[in-house]
CSV table of C-alpha atoms in Angstrom, one decimal:
chain,number,residue,atom,x,y,z
A,1,MET,CA,74.7,138.8,75.8
A,2,PRO,CA,75.3,137.3,72.3
A,3,SER,CA,72.7,135.0,70.9
A,4,HIS,CA,75.4,132.4,70.1
A,5,LEU,CA,79.1,131.8,70.8
A,6,ASP,CA,81.6,130.4,68.3
A,7,PRO,CA,83.0,127.1,69.7
A,8,ARG,CA,86.4,128.2,68.3
A,9,LEU,CA,86.5,131.0,70.8
A,10,LEU,CA,85.5,128.7,73.6
A,11,ARG,CA,88.3,126.3,72.6
A,12,ALA,CA,90.8,129.2,72.7
A,13,PHE,CA,89.6,130.2,76.1
A,14,VAL,CA,89.8,126.6,77.5
A,15,THR,CA,93.3,126.0,76.1
A,16,VAL,CA,94.6,129.2,77.7
A,17,ALA,CA,92.9,128.4,80.9
A,18,GLU,CA,94.6,125.0,81.0
A,19,GLU,CA,98.0,126.2,80.1
A,20,LEU,CA,97.9,129.7,81.8
A,21,HIS,CA,100.3,130.7,79.1
A,22,PHE,CA,99.4,132.2,75.7
A,23,THR,CA,102.5,130.9,73.9
A,24,ARG,CA,102.1,127.3,75.0
A,25,ALA,CA,98.3,127.5,74.3
A,26,ALA,CA,99.0,128.8,70.8
A,27,ALA,CA,101.5,126.0,70.1
A,28,ARG,CA,99.0,123.5,71.3
A,29,LEU,CA,96.3,124.9,68.9
A,30,TYR,CA,98.7,125.4,66.0
A,31,VAL,CA,97.8,129.1,65.7
A,32,ALA,CA,99.7,132.3,66.0
A,33,GLN,CA,99.8,133.8,69.5
A,34,GLN,CA,98.4,137.1,68.2
A,35,ALA,CA,95.4,135.3,66.6
A,36,LEU,CA,94.8,133.4,69.9
A,37,SER,CA,94.9,136.6,71.9
A,38,ARG,CA,92.4,138.2,69.4
A,39,ASP,CA,90.0,135.3,69.9
A,40,VAL,CA,90.2,135.5,73.7
A,41,ARG,CA,89.6,139.2,73.6
A,42,ARG,CA,86.6,138.8,71.2
A,43,LEU,CA,85.1,136.2,73.6
A,44,GLU,CA,85.6,138.7,76.5
A,45,ARG,CA,83.8,141.4,74.5
A,46,GLU,CA,80.9,139.1,73.5
A,47,LEU,CA,80.4,138.0,77.1
A,48,GLY,CA,81.1,141.4,78.6
A,49,ALA,CA,83.5,139.9,81.1
A,50,GLU,CA,87.2,139.8,81.7
A,51,LEU,CA,88.3,136.2,81.8
A,52,PHE,CA,92.0,136.5,82.5
A,53,VAL,CA,94.4,138.7,84.5
A,54,ARG,CA,97.5,139.2,82.3
A,55,SER,CA,100.8,140.4,83.5
A,56,THR,CA,104.4,140.1,82.1
A,57,ARG,CA,105.0,137.1,84.4
A,58,GLN,CA,101.8,135.2,84.6
A,59,VAL,CA,98.3,134.6,83.4
A,60,THR,CA,95.5,133.8,85.9
A,61,LEU,CA,91.8,133.2,85.6
A,62,THR,CA,89.4,135.8,87.0
A,63,ALA,CA,86.3,134.8,88.9
A,64,ASP,CA,84.3,135.1,85.7
A,65,GLY,CA,86.9,132.9,83.9
A,66,GLU,CA,86.6,130.3,86.7
A,67,ARG,CA,82.8,130.4,86.3
A,68,LEU,CA,82.9,130.0,82.5
A,69,LEU,CA,85.4,127.1,82.4
A,70,PRO,CA,83.1,124.1,83.3
A,71,TYR,CA,80.4,125.4,80.9
A,72,ALA,CA,82.9,125.8,78.1
A,73,ARG,CA,84.3,122.3,78.6
A,74,ARG,CA,80.9,120.8,78.4
A,75,VAL,CA,80.1,122.6,75.2
A,76,LEU,CA,83.3,121.5,73.6
A,77,GLN,CA,82.8,117.9,74.8
A,78,ALA,CA,79.3,117.9,73.2
A,79,GLN,CA,80.8,119.3,70.0
A,80,ASP,CA,83.4,116.6,69.9
A,81,GLU,CA,80.7,113.9,70.4
A,82,LEU,CA,78.5,115.4,67.6
A,83,LEU,CA,81.4,115.5,65.1
A,84,ALA,CA,82.5,112.0,66.1
A,85,ALA,CA,78.9,110.7,65.5
A,86,PHE,CA,79.0,112.1,61.9
A,87,GLY,CA,82.5,110.8,61.1
A,88,GLN,CA,84.3,114.2,61.6
A,89,ALA,CA,86.3,113.3,64.6
A,90,ARG,CA,89.4,115.3,65.5
A,91,PRO,CA,92.8,113.5,65.6
A,92,LEU,CA,93.2,111.3,68.6
A,93,LEU,CA,96.6,111.8,70.3
A,94,VAL,CA,98.0,108.4,71.5
A,95,ASP,CA,101.1,108.3,73.7
A,96,LEU,CA,103.4,105.3,73.1
A,97,ASN,CA,105.8,106.1,75.9
A,98,SER,CA,109.1,105.7,73.9
A,99,PRO,CA,110.0,104.9,70.3
A,100,GLY,CA,110.8,101.2,69.9
A,101,LEU,CA,108.5,99.8,72.6
A,102,GLY,CA,106.2,97.3,71.1
A,103,THR,CA,103.0,97.0,73.1
A,104,GLY,CA,101.4,100.4,72.4
A,105,ARG,CA,102.8,100.5,68.9
A,106,ARG,CA,101.2,97.1,68.0
A,107,VAL,CA,97.8,98.2,69.4
A,108,LEU,CA,98.0,101.5,67.5
A,109,HIS,CA,98.8,99.8,64.3
A,110,ARG,CA,95.9,97.4,64.7
A,111,ALA,CA,93.5,100.3,65.5
A,112,ARG,CA,94.6,102.1,62.4
A,113,GLY,CA,93.8,99.0,60.4
A,114,LEU,CA,90.3,98.8,62.0
A,115,ALA,CA,89.5,102.4,61.4
A,116,PRO,CA,91.6,103.8,58.5
A,117,GLU,CA,89.3,106.8,58.1
A,118,LEU,CA,90.4,108.1,61.5
A,119,GLU,CA,93.6,110.0,62.3
A,120,LEU,CA,95.4,108.4,65.3
A,121,MET,CA,98.6,110.3,66.0
A,122,ALA,CA,101.5,108.9,68.0
A,123,ARG,CA,103.2,110.9,70.7
A,124,TYR,CA,106.1,109.9,73.0
A,125,GLU,CA,105.9,111.2,76.6
A,126,SER,CA,108.3,108.6,78.2
A,127,GLY,CA,106.2,107.6,81.2
A,128,LEU,CA,102.6,107.1,82.3
A,129,THR,CA,102.8,109.6,85.3
A,130,TRP,CA,103.7,112.4,83.0
A,131,ALA,CA,101.3,111.3,80.3
A,132,ALA,CA,98.4,111.0,82.7
A,133,ALA,CA,98.8,114.7,83.7
A,134,GLU,CA,98.9,115.6,80.0
A,135,ILE,CA,95.7,113.6,79.5
A,136,LEU,CA,93.9,115.3,82.3
A,137,ALA,CA,95.0,118.7,80.9
A,138,GLY,CA,93.6,117.8,77.5
A,139,ARG,CA,97.0,117.7,75.7
A,140,LEU,CA,96.9,114.0,75.2
A,141,ASP,CA,94.0,111.5,74.8
A,142,VAL,CA,95.4,108.0,75.5
A,143,SER,CA,98.5,106.4,76.9
A,144,PHE,CA,99.8,103.0,78.0
A,145,GLY,CA,101.5,102.0,81.3
A,146,ARG,CA,101.2,100.8,84.9
A,147,TYR,CA,97.9,102.2,86.1
A,148,ALA,CA,98.3,101.0,89.7
A,149,GLY,CA,101.5,103.1,90.0
A,150,LEU,CA,99.6,106.4,89.5
A,151,ALA,CA,98.8,108.7,92.4
A,152,PRO,CA,95.1,108.5,93.4
A,153,ALA,CA,94.5,112.1,92.4
A,154,LEU,CA,95.5,111.2,88.8
A,155,ARG,CA,93.5,107.9,88.8
A,156,ALA,CA,90.4,109.8,89.9
A,157,GLY,CA,90.1,111.4,86.5
A,158,LEU,CA,91.0,108.4,84.3
A,159,GLU,CA,89.8,105.1,83.1
A,160,GLN,CA,91.8,102.0,82.0
A,161,GLN,CA,91.6,98.7,80.2
A,162,PRO,CA,94.2,96.0,81.0
A,163,VAL,CA,96.2,95.1,77.9
A,164,ARG,CA,99.3,93.0,78.8
A,165,TYR,CA,101.4,91.4,81.4
A,166,GLU,CA,104.7,92.3,79.9
A,167,PRO,CA,107.8,90.3,81.0
A,168,MET,CA,110.7,92.3,82.3
A,169,ALA,CA,114.3,92.1,81.3
A,170,LEU,CA,117.8,93.7,81.8
A,171,VAL,CA,120.0,95.6,79.4
A,172,LEU,CA,123.5,94.6,80.2
A,173,PRO,CA,126.9,95.7,78.8
A,174,GLU,CA,128.0,92.8,76.5
A,175,ASP,CA,131.0,92.1,78.7
A,176,HIS,CA,129.0,92.0,82.0
A,177,PRO,CA,129.4,88.8,84.0
A,178,LEU,CA,125.7,88.0,83.6
A,179,ALA,CA,125.6,88.7,79.8
A,180,PRO,CA,126.5,85.1,78.7
A,181,LEU,CA,123.3,83.8,80.5
A,182,PRO,CA,120.3,83.3,78.1
A,183,GLU,CA,118.1,84.3,81.1
A,184,VAL,CA,119.0,86.0,84.3
A,185,PRO,CA,117.6,84.6,87.6
A,186,LEU,CA,116.6,87.3,90.0
A,187,ASP,CA,118.9,85.8,92.7
A,188,ALA,CA,121.9,86.4,90.4
A,189,LEU,CA,121.3,90.1,90.8
A,190,ALA,CA,122.0,90.1,94.5
A,191,GLY,CA,124.7,92.8,95.2
A,192,GLU,CA,124.0,94.6,91.9
A,193,THR,CA,122.8,98.2,91.5
A,194,VAL,CA,120.2,98.4,88.8
A,195,TYR,CA,119.0,101.6,87.0
A,196,ALA,CA,115.2,101.9,87.0
A,197,GLY,CA,114.6,105.6,86.3
A,198,ALA,CA,115.0,106.9,89.8
A,199,GLY,CA,114.7,110.7,89.8
A,200,ASN,CA,112.9,110.8,86.4
A,201,PRO,CA,109.6,112.8,87.1
A,202,ARG,CA,108.0,111.2,84.1
A,203,THR,CA,108.3,107.6,85.3
A,204,PRO,CA,108.0,107.2,89.1
A,205,GLU,CA,105.5,104.3,88.6
A,206,TRP,CA,108.4,102.3,86.9
A,207,THR,CA,110.8,103.1,89.8
A,208,ASP,CA,108.2,102.0,92.3
A,209,LEU,CA,107.7,98.7,90.5
A,210,ALA,CA,111.4,98.1,90.6
A,211,ARG,CA,111.7,98.8,94.3
A,212,ARG,CA,108.8,96.4,95.0
A,213,LEU,CA,110.5,93.7,92.9
A,214,PHE,CA,114.0,94.2,94.4
A,215,ALA,CA,112.8,94.4,98.1
A,216,GLY,CA,114.4,91.7,100.2
A,217,ARG,CA,116.5,90.3,97.4
A,218,GLY,CA,119.7,92.3,98.0
A,219,ILE,CA,119.3,94.4,94.8
A,220,GLU,CA,119.7,98.1,94.9
A,221,VAL,CA,117.9,100.7,92.7
A,222,ALA,CA,120.5,103.1,91.3
A,223,PRO,CA,120.3,106.6,92.7
A,224,PRO,CA,118.8,109.4,90.7
A,225,ALA,CA,120.9,110.5,87.8
A,226,PRO,CA,120.4,113.1,85.0
A,227,LEU,CA,118.0,111.8,82.4
A,228,ALA,CA,119.7,110.5,79.3
A,229,VAL,CA,117.9,111.7,76.3
A,230,GLY,CA,118.5,109.8,73.1
A,231,GLU,CA,120.2,106.5,72.3
A,232,GLU,CA,123.8,108.0,72.2
A,233,GLU,CA,123.5,109.5,75.7
A,234,PHE,CA,122.0,106.3,77.0
A,235,GLU,CA,124.8,104.3,75.7
A,236,ARG,CA,127.4,106.7,77.0
A,237,LEU,CA,126.0,106.7,80.5
A,238,MET,CA,125.6,103.0,80.5
A,239,ALA,CA,129.2,102.5,79.5
A,240,LYS,CA,130.3,104.9,82.3
A,241,THR,CA,128.2,103.4,85.2
A,242,ARG,CA,128.0,99.8,83.9
A,243,ASN,CA,124.8,99.4,85.9
A,244,PRO,CA,122.2,96.9,84.4
A,245,VAL,CA,119.1,98.7,83.3
A,246,LEU,CA,115.6,97.4,84.1
A,247,VAL,CA,113.4,97.2,80.9
A,248,VAL,CA,110.8,95.0,79.3
A,249,VAL,CA,111.5,92.1,76.9
A,250,GLY,CA,110.7,94.1,73.8
A,251,PHE,CA,113.3,96.8,74.6
A,252,PRO,CA,115.2,97.6,71.4
A,253,ALA,CA,118.8,96.3,71.3
A,254,MET,CA,121.7,98.9,71.3
A,255,PRO,CA,125.3,98.6,70.3
A,256,ALA,CA,127.6,96.9,72.9
A,257,THR,CA,124.7,95.7,75.0
A,258,VAL,CA,122.5,92.6,75.3
A,259,VAL,CA,118.9,92.2,76.5
A,260,ARG,CA,118.3,89.3,78.9
A,261,PRO,CA,114.9,88.2,80.3
A,262,LEU,CA,114.5,88.0,84.1
A,263,VAL,CA,113.3,84.6,85.5
A,264,ASP,CA,112.7,82.7,88.8
A,265,PRO,CA,110.2,84.3,89.1
A,266,VAL,CA,109.3,86.1,85.9
A,267,PRO,CA,108.6,89.7,86.9
A,268,LEU,CA,105.7,91.3,85.0
A,269,SER,CA,105.1,94.9,84.0
A,270,PRO,CA,101.3,95.4,83.9
A,271,VAL,CA,100.3,97.5,80.9
A,272,SER,CA,96.9,99.2,80.7
A,273,LEU,CA,95.3,101.5,78.1
A,274,VAL,CA,94.5,104.7,79.9
A,275,TRP,CA,92.3,107.6,78.9
A,276,ARG,CA,90.4,110.5,80.4
A,277,LYS,CA,87.0,109.8,82.0
A,278,GLY,CA,84.2,110.8,79.8
A,279,LEU,CA,86.2,110.8,76.6
A,280,VAL,CA,84.0,110.0,73.6
A,281,HIS,CA,85.9,109.4,70.3
A,282,PRO,CA,85.7,106.7,67.6
A,283,GLY,CA,89.5,106.4,67.8
A,284,LEU,CA,89.3,105.4,71.4
A,285,ARG,CA,86.7,102.7,70.5
A,286,ALA,CA,89.1,101.4,67.8
A,287,LEU,CA,92.0,101.4,70.2
A,288,ARG,CA,90.0,99.4,72.9
A,289,ARG,CA,88.9,96.9,70.3
A,290,ALA,CA,92.4,96.6,68.9
A,291,ALA,CA,93.9,96.1,72.4
A,292,GLY,CA,91.4,93.3,73.1
A,293,LEU,CA,92.1,91.6,69.8
A,294,VAL,CA,95.9,91.7,70.0
A,295,ALA,CA,95.8,90.6,73.7
A,296,ALA,CA,93.7,87.6,72.8
A,297,GLU,CA,95.8,86.6,69.8
A,298,GLU,CA,99.1,86.9,71.7
A,299,GLY,CA,98.0,85.7,75.1
A,300,TRP,CA,99.0,89.0,76.7
A,301,LEU,CA,96.7,88.7,79.6
A,302,ARG,CA,97.7,85.1,80.6
A,303,ARG,CA,100.0,85.3,83.6
A,304,PRO,CA,103.0,82.9,83.5
A,305,VAL,CA,102.9,80.2,86.2
A,306,ARG,CA,105.8,81.8,88.0
A,307,GLY,CA,104.9,85.3,87.2
A,308,TRP,CA,105.5,88.1,89.8
A,309,ILE,CA,103.3,91.1,90.1
A,310,PRO,CA,102.4,93.3,93.1
A,311,ASP,CA,99.0,92.6,94.7
A,312,SER,CA,97.8,96.1,93.9
A,313,ASP,CA,98.6,95.7,90.3
A,314,ALA,CA,96.9,92.2,90.1
A,315,GLU,CA,93.7,93.8,91.4
A,316,VAL,CA,93.8,96.5,88.7
A,317,MET,CA,94.6,94.0,85.9
A,318,ALA,CA,91.7,91.8,87.1
A,319,SER,CA,89.2,94.6,86.9
């Protein structure tokens, strides 16, 4: 057995173990696949154990690989904590869901101001369900979204901090009958079919929130449709279907559409800051402090008198 192990080799092993794919693991580590393979084989030689079964179709962990994985993760966690304690933290990967959404972006900007020496890097994963799985796999560190809408298996490995009750709105074609209204009462949507991301595997927590909101009001959730990627495709499909789209009030305006707040009651999208249990990083501390400061300044955690939110979400946001 070696007298010591290079943490770089352990990081290579853990990344391949999480991806079970050398090409994806190499991309995640920003190294050549050939170099990654060399590091894994060197670790296997030093340990005197085969860690992976490789074939042309798949990569799987051996029994020795399964045994090594929890030890390797603990070593790397300790290394990250040590480097963070001495101001040498790795970049923190922060998911903002989608470009243009304001809540996560404002918290990130404040955190960068609080800790300019740190590298807080933005990512865009579109929905918290997808981002949560990436956080648990170690490919992301932090995200924002509706924590109560996550499956229990995902929540078991995560922690959260309430950030905002974000009012909800509609994107409407500019010639829609409801577009002239400055605010749209929920009752005015009776008989409408509203798009809320049904069928998008990244955002089931958003679709679930819409179904809870629309239940008993005569409002239908639009059936699953191919995911529109990019503003141009979104505009094209909206012009074709003419369905209102459920969004939040800060949703960026697009050509030939208007954004109108929903009222009577005011439906609220509960936003939490979400991270992996046990994560120790000065960037996370900066984000948590920034979230608290911005929420206090803007009144983000004050619920409107006629605000609507599911009971399960209210319990999470009160925690």
